[in-house]
Amino acid sequence: MDEKIIYLTFDDGPSTNVTNKMLDILKQQNVKATFFVVGYKINGREDILKRMYNEGHSIGLHTYTHEYKKIYASDKDFINEMNETSMEIKKVLNIEPKIIRFPSGSKKHLTKNLLEKLHAQNYKIYDWNLCTSDGINYNIKPNKLYREATQKCINPNKIFLLMHCDANNKSTCNCLESVILYYKNLGYHFKPITPDTPEYYFRVKN
C-alpha cells in the first residue's frame, strides 16, 4: 500500500497572534508544516520566522508585496519579488529558501519561459490539490473550514493542503487541531515541503 502523505501549507504569514497559535498547535501535535511567507511581513516578526525554522518547519517564498499588479507585471518583477523575500529571510536565518508558491496559484501565470527562468535559479514551485476558502473569506466558520480541509482530494495519497495564517485567519486556528487529528486517524504522515519534494504545479501556459 502506498504511503499516505499530507503537506500542511500556510500562506500569507507571518502574523503575530495567528501564526504563533498555529505553531503552538503544530508543536503540541508533533506535526511539521510549510509556511509560504510574504516578505514585507517579516519586519518586526523575525522571532516568529526563527520559531518556524527552529521547530522544524519549512519556509517558502510567497513574494514580497503580495500585490498582484506588481508581482505579475512581468517575469522579471515576479522573480525579483521572490529574490527580495529570500534575502529578507537570509538576514534572519542565513538560509535562502528555494521553494515558492504563486499568490492565487500558478495557473494563470506560469509560462514555459517563466518556468525555465525559475528553474535556472533553482526555484521549485508548489501549488495545491486541496484548499480551504480561508484566504477569501475571513468570517468563515471553523466547522465549514474543517469540512473543506477534509473533503475528498484528487490524489488522496499525496495531499498538498492550502490554508492561511494571516492575522485575520482566526477560524483556521480554531479548526487546525481537528484537521490534524482527522488525518492522523486515517494514517497520514505529515511532511514539510523541502527542495527534495517533487514539484507540484498547475498546467503550464504556452
mmCIF file of C-alpha atoms in Angstrom:
data_model
loop_
_atom_site.group_PDB
_atom_site.id
_atom_site.type_symbol
_atom_site.label_atom_id
_atom_site.label_comp_id
_atom_site.label_asym_id
_atom_site.label_seq_id
_atom_site.Cartn_x
_atom_site.Cartn_y
_atom_site.Cartn_z
ATOM 1 C CA MET A 1 0.000 0.000 0.000
ATOM 2 C CA ASP A 2 1.269 3.473 -0.886
ATOM 3 C CA GLU A 3 2.271 5.748 1.954
ATOM 4 C CA LYS A 4 -0.353 8.422 2.578
ATOM 5 C CA ILE A 5 1.289 11.842 2.855
ATOM 6 C CA ILE A 6 -0.144 15.247 3.648
ATOM 7 C CA TYR A 7 1.716 18.523 3.335
ATOM 8 C CA LEU A 8 0.091 21.171 5.509
ATOM 9 C CA THR A 9 0.882 24.522 3.911
ATOM 10 C CA PHE A 10 0.111 28.006 5.175
ATOM 11 C CA ASP A 11 0.252 31.147 3.033
ATOM 12 C CA ASP A 12 0.314 34.886 3.786
ATOM 13 C CA GLY A 13 2.202 34.927 7.097
ATOM 14 C CA PRO A 14 3.879 35.583 9.318
ATOM 15 C CA SER A 15 1.325 37.245 11.567
ATOM 16 C CA THR A 16 1.837 37.688 15.263
ATOM 17 C CA ASN A 17 -1.053 36.024 17.055
ATOM 18 C CA VAL A 18 -2.426 33.641 14.426
ATOM 19 C CA THR A 19 0.891 32.200 13.236
ATOM 20 C CA ASN A 20 2.137 31.759 16.790
ATOM 21 C CA LYS A 21 -1.061 29.974 17.776
ATOM 22 C CA MET A 22 -0.730 27.674 14.769
ATOM 23 C CA LEU A 23 2.853 26.931 15.750
ATOM 24 C CA ASP A 24 1.621 26.055 19.246
ATOM 25 C CA ILE A 25 -0.879 23.566 17.797
ATOM 26 C CA LEU A 26 1.659 22.036 15.414
ATOM 27 C CA LYS A 27 4.138 21.625 18.260
ATOM 28 C CA GLN A 28 1.524 20.058 20.511
ATOM 29 C CA GLN A 29 0.573 17.592 17.761
ATOM 30 C CA ASN A 30 4.226 16.963 16.765
ATOM 31 C CA VAL A 31 3.473 17.862 13.150
ATOM 32 C CA LYS A 32 5.723 19.694 10.694
ATOM 33 C CA ALA A 33 4.295 22.075 8.101
ATOM 34 C CA THR A 34 5.338 24.548 5.420
ATOM 35 C CA PHE A 35 4.921 28.313 5.629
ATOM 36 C CA PHE A 36 4.994 30.353 2.416
ATOM 37 C CA VAL A 37 5.811 33.790 3.791
ATOM 38 C CA VAL A 38 5.296 37.303 2.436
ATOM 39 C CA GLY A 39 8.491 39.343 2.522
ATOM 40 C CA TYR A 40 7.213 42.653 3.855
ATOM 41 C CA LYS A 41 5.536 40.917 6.817
ATOM 42 C CA ILE A 42 8.844 39.632 8.181
ATOM 43 C CA ASN A 43 9.941 43.007 9.568
ATOM 44 C CA GLY A 44 9.039 43.079 13.261
ATOM 45 C CA ARG A 45 8.178 39.376 13.262
ATOM 46 C CA GLU A 46 11.657 37.949 12.949
ATOM 47 C CA ASP A 47 11.117 35.948 16.137
ATOM 48 C CA ILE A 48 8.200 34.100 14.512
ATOM 49 C CA LEU A 49 10.320 33.268 11.477
ATOM 50 C CA LYS A 50 13.034 31.940 13.767
ATOM 51 C CA ARG A 51 10.491 29.879 15.656
ATOM 52 C CA MET A 52 9.173 28.300 12.438
ATOM 53 C CA TYR A 53 12.682 27.331 11.437
ATOM 54 C CA ASN A 54 13.853 26.171 14.855
ATOM 55 C CA GLU A 55 10.782 23.968 15.318
ATOM 56 C CA GLY A 56 11.464 22.102 12.075
ATOM 57 C CA HIS A 57 9.003 23.669 9.667
ATOM 58 C CA SER A 58 9.834 24.539 6.084
ATOM 59 C CA ILE A 59 9.851 28.140 4.931
ATOM 60 C CA GLY A 60 8.932 29.044 1.378
ATOM 61 C CA LEU A 61 8.557 32.239 -0.623
ATOM 62 C CA HIS A 62 5.208 33.885 -1.423
ATOM 63 C CA THR A 63 6.500 37.152 -2.974
ATOM 64 C CA TYR A 64 7.487 40.341 -1.167
ATOM 65 C CA THR A 65 4.435 42.587 -1.625
ATOM 66 C CA HIS A 66 1.649 40.098 -2.492
ATOM 67 C CA GLU A 67 0.276 42.854 -4.754
ATOM 68 C CA TYR A 68 -0.869 41.151 -7.934
ATOM 69 C CA LYS A 69 -0.371 44.120 -10.268
ATOM 70 C CA LYS A 70 3.233 44.399 -9.140
ATOM 71 C CA ILE A 71 4.245 40.779 -8.966
ATOM 72 C CA TYR A 72 2.612 39.717 -12.230
ATOM 73 C CA ALA A 73 3.658 42.786 -14.258
ATOM 74 C CA SER A 74 6.480 40.780 -15.842
ATOM 75 C CA ASP A 75 8.608 37.689 -15.311
ATOM 76 C CA LYS A 76 11.390 39.938 -14.051
ATOM 77 C CA ASP A 77 9.114 41.560 -11.467
ATOM 78 C CA PHE A 78 7.917 38.170 -10.262
ATOM 79 C CA ILE A 79 11.419 36.773 -9.860
ATOM 80 C CA ASN A 80 12.611 39.966 -8.168
ATOM 81 C CA GLU A 81 9.792 39.617 -5.621
ATOM 82 C CA MET A 82 10.908 36.087 -4.813
ATOM 83 C CA ASN A 83 14.568 37.087 -4.620
ATOM 84 C CA GLU A 84 13.754 40.011 -2.331
ATOM 85 C CA THR A 85 11.810 37.763 0.025
ATOM 86 C CA SER A 86 14.649 35.250 0.018
ATOM 87 C CA MET A 87 17.086 37.994 1.007
ATOM 88 C CA GLU A 88 14.837 39.094 3.888
ATOM 89 C CA ILE A 89 14.790 35.529 5.176
ATOM 90 C CA LYS A 90 18.546 35.228 4.767
ATOM 91 C CA LYS A 91 19.040 38.290 7.002
ATOM 92 C CA VAL A 92 17.195 36.497 9.798
ATOM 93 C CA LEU A 93 18.058 32.816 9.319
ATOM 94 C CA ASN A 94 21.056 32.789 6.983
ATOM 95 C CA ILE A 95 19.217 30.475 4.594
ATOM 96 C CA GLU A 96 17.900 31.142 1.078
ATOM 97 C CA PRO A 97 14.685 29.161 0.547
ATOM 98 C CA LYS A 98 14.117 27.726 -2.908
ATOM 99 C CA ILE A 99 10.512 26.556 -2.561
ATOM 100 C CA ILE A 100 7.936 29.012 -3.851
ATOM 101 C CA ARG A 101 4.203 29.463 -4.237
ATOM 102 C CA PHE A 102 2.458 31.871 -6.579
ATOM 103 C CA PRO A 103 -0.196 34.089 -4.940
ATOM 104 C CA SER A 104 -3.534 32.698 -6.202
ATOM 105 C CA GLY A 105 -1.613 29.757 -7.669
ATOM 106 C CA SER A 106 0.441 29.362 -10.819
ATOM 107 C CA LYS A 107 -2.472 28.512 -13.124
ATOM 108 C CA LYS A 108 -2.833 31.830 -14.973
ATOM 109 C CA HIS A 109 0.759 32.937 -14.633
ATOM 110 C CA LEU A 110 3.237 30.116 -15.205
ATOM 111 C CA THR A 111 4.590 30.029 -18.758
ATOM 112 C CA LYS A 112 7.288 27.748 -20.112
ATOM 113 C CA ASN A 113 9.589 30.756 -20.265
ATOM 114 C CA LEU A 114 8.997 31.722 -16.629
ATOM 115 C CA LEU A 115 9.362 28.100 -15.543
ATOM 116 C CA GLU A 116 12.774 27.922 -17.209
ATOM 117 C CA LYS A 117 13.858 31.164 -15.543
ATOM 118 C CA LEU A 118 12.742 29.958 -12.115
ATOM 119 C CA HIS A 119 14.451 26.610 -12.548
ATOM 120 C CA ALA A 120 17.623 28.410 -13.633
ATOM 121 C CA GLN A 121 17.665 29.950 -10.147
ATOM 122 C CA ASN A 122 16.864 26.559 -8.575
ATOM 123 C CA TYR A 123 13.381 27.613 -7.512
ATOM 124 C CA LYS A 124 10.768 24.861 -7.201
ATOM 125 C CA ILE A 125 7.041 25.523 -7.421
ATOM 126 C CA TYR A 126 4.303 24.105 -5.213
ATOM 127 C CA ASP A 127 0.603 24.643 -5.769
ATOM 128 C CA TRP A 128 -2.089 22.579 -4.028
ATOM 129 C CA ASN A 129 -4.667 19.882 -4.694
ATOM 130 C CA LEU A 130 -6.913 20.634 -1.727
ATOM 131 C CA CYS A 131 -7.722 24.035 -0.277
ATOM 132 C CA THR A 132 -9.945 25.923 2.103
ATOM 133 C CA SER A 133 -11.613 29.275 1.427
ATOM 134 C CA ASP A 134 -9.939 30.980 4.394
ATOM 135 C CA GLY A 135 -7.920 33.166 2.017
ATOM 136 C CA ILE A 136 -11.016 34.827 0.559
ATOM 137 C CA ASN A 137 -13.463 34.659 3.472
ATOM 138 C CA TYR A 138 -12.074 35.539 6.890
ATOM 139 C CA ASN A 139 -15.501 35.165 8.512
ATOM 140 C CA ILE A 140 -15.967 31.542 7.517
ATOM 141 C CA LYS A 141 -16.912 29.306 10.428
ATOM 142 C CA PRO A 142 -14.335 26.794 11.706
ATOM 143 C CA ASN A 143 -16.668 23.835 11.099
ATOM 144 C CA LYS A 144 -17.036 24.796 7.420
ATOM 145 C CA LEU A 145 -13.258 25.160 7.095
ATOM 146 C CA TYR A 146 -12.897 21.722 8.637
ATOM 147 C CA ARG A 147 -15.267 20.231 6.052
ATOM 148 C CA GLU A 148 -13.344 21.893 3.229
ATOM 149 C CA ALA A 149 -9.986 20.680 4.562
ATOM 150 C CA THR A 150 -11.193 17.097 4.882
ATOM 151 C CA GLN A 151 -13.108 16.696 1.617
ATOM 152 C CA LYS A 152 -12.083 14.124 -0.963
ATOM 153 C CA CYS A 153 -8.824 15.000 -2.706
ATOM 154 C CA ILE A 154 -7.967 14.304 -6.345
ATOM 155 C CA ASN A 155 -4.838 12.476 -5.137
ATOM 156 C CA PRO A 156 -5.645 11.071 -1.694
ATOM 157 C CA ASN A 157 -2.178 9.553 -1.240
ATOM 158 C CA LYS A 158 -0.349 12.868 -1.597
ATOM 159 C CA ILE A 159 -2.276 15.880 -0.371
ATOM 160 C CA PHE A 160 -0.982 19.433 -0.635
ATOM 161 C CA LEU A 161 -3.438 21.273 1.625
ATOM 162 C CA LEU A 162 -3.602 25.062 1.330
ATOM 163 C CA MET A 163 -4.615 27.112 4.363
ATOM 164 C CA HIS A 164 -3.670 30.617 5.505
ATOM 165 C CA CYS A 165 -2.040 32.199 8.562
ATOM 166 C CA ASP A 166 -2.733 35.890 8.064
ATOM 167 C CA ALA A 167 -3.760 37.970 11.096
ATOM 168 C CA ASN A 168 -7.427 37.515 10.112
ATOM 169 C CA ASN A 169 -7.336 33.717 9.924
ATOM 170 C CA LYS A 170 -8.579 33.029 13.444
ATOM 171 C CA SER A 171 -11.083 30.450 12.189
ATOM 172 C CA THR A 172 -8.238 28.469 10.649
ATOM 173 C CA CYS A 173 -6.576 28.324 14.050
ATOM 174 C CA ASN A 174 -9.791 27.107 15.585
ATOM 175 C CA CYS A 175 -10.139 24.156 13.207
ATOM 176 C CA LEU A 176 -6.471 23.225 12.733
ATOM 177 C CA GLU A 177 -6.216 20.700 15.548
ATOM 178 C CA SER A 178 -9.349 18.894 14.350
ATOM 179 C CA VAL A 179 -7.974 18.751 10.796
ATOM 180 C CA ILE A 180 -4.697 17.287 12.041
ATOM 181 C CA LEU A 181 -6.474 14.676 14.155
ATOM 182 C CA TYR A 182 -8.681 13.712 11.186
ATOM 183 C CA TYR A 183 -5.678 12.916 9.006
ATOM 184 C CA LYS A 184 -3.788 11.239 11.840
ATOM 185 C CA ASN A 185 -6.728 8.909 12.369
ATOM 186 C CA LEU A 186 -6.595 7.998 8.665
ATOM 187 C CA GLY A 187 -2.926 7.087 8.954
ATOM 188 C CA TYR A 188 -1.417 10.031 7.107
ATOM 189 C CA HIS A 189 2.200 11.068 7.531
ATOM 190 C CA PHE A 190 2.708 14.809 7.864
ATOM 191 C CA LYS A 191 5.706 16.158 5.986
ATOM 192 C CA PRO A 192 7.136 19.599 5.308
ATOM 193 C CA ILE A 193 7.913 20.504 1.709
ATOM 194 C CA THR A 194 11.640 20.507 1.001
ATOM 195 C CA PRO A 195 13.683 21.016 -2.192
ATOM 196 C CA ASP A 196 13.658 17.206 -2.471
ATOM 197 C CA THR A 197 9.852 17.126 -2.676
ATOM 198 C CA PRO A 198 8.755 16.611 -6.306
ATOM 199 C CA GLU A 199 7.322 19.826 -7.692
ATOM 200 C CA TYR A 200 3.560 20.170 -7.844
ATOM 201 C CA TYR A 201 2.175 22.908 -10.044
ATOM 202 C CA PHE A 202 -0.814 23.531 -12.268
ATOM 203 C CA ARG A 203 -0.648 23.283 -16.053
ATOM 204 C CA VAL A 204 1.964 25.490 -17.724
ATOM 205 C CA LYS A 205 0.760 28.083 -20.240
ATOM 206 C CA ASN A 206 2.341 28.100 -23.708
#
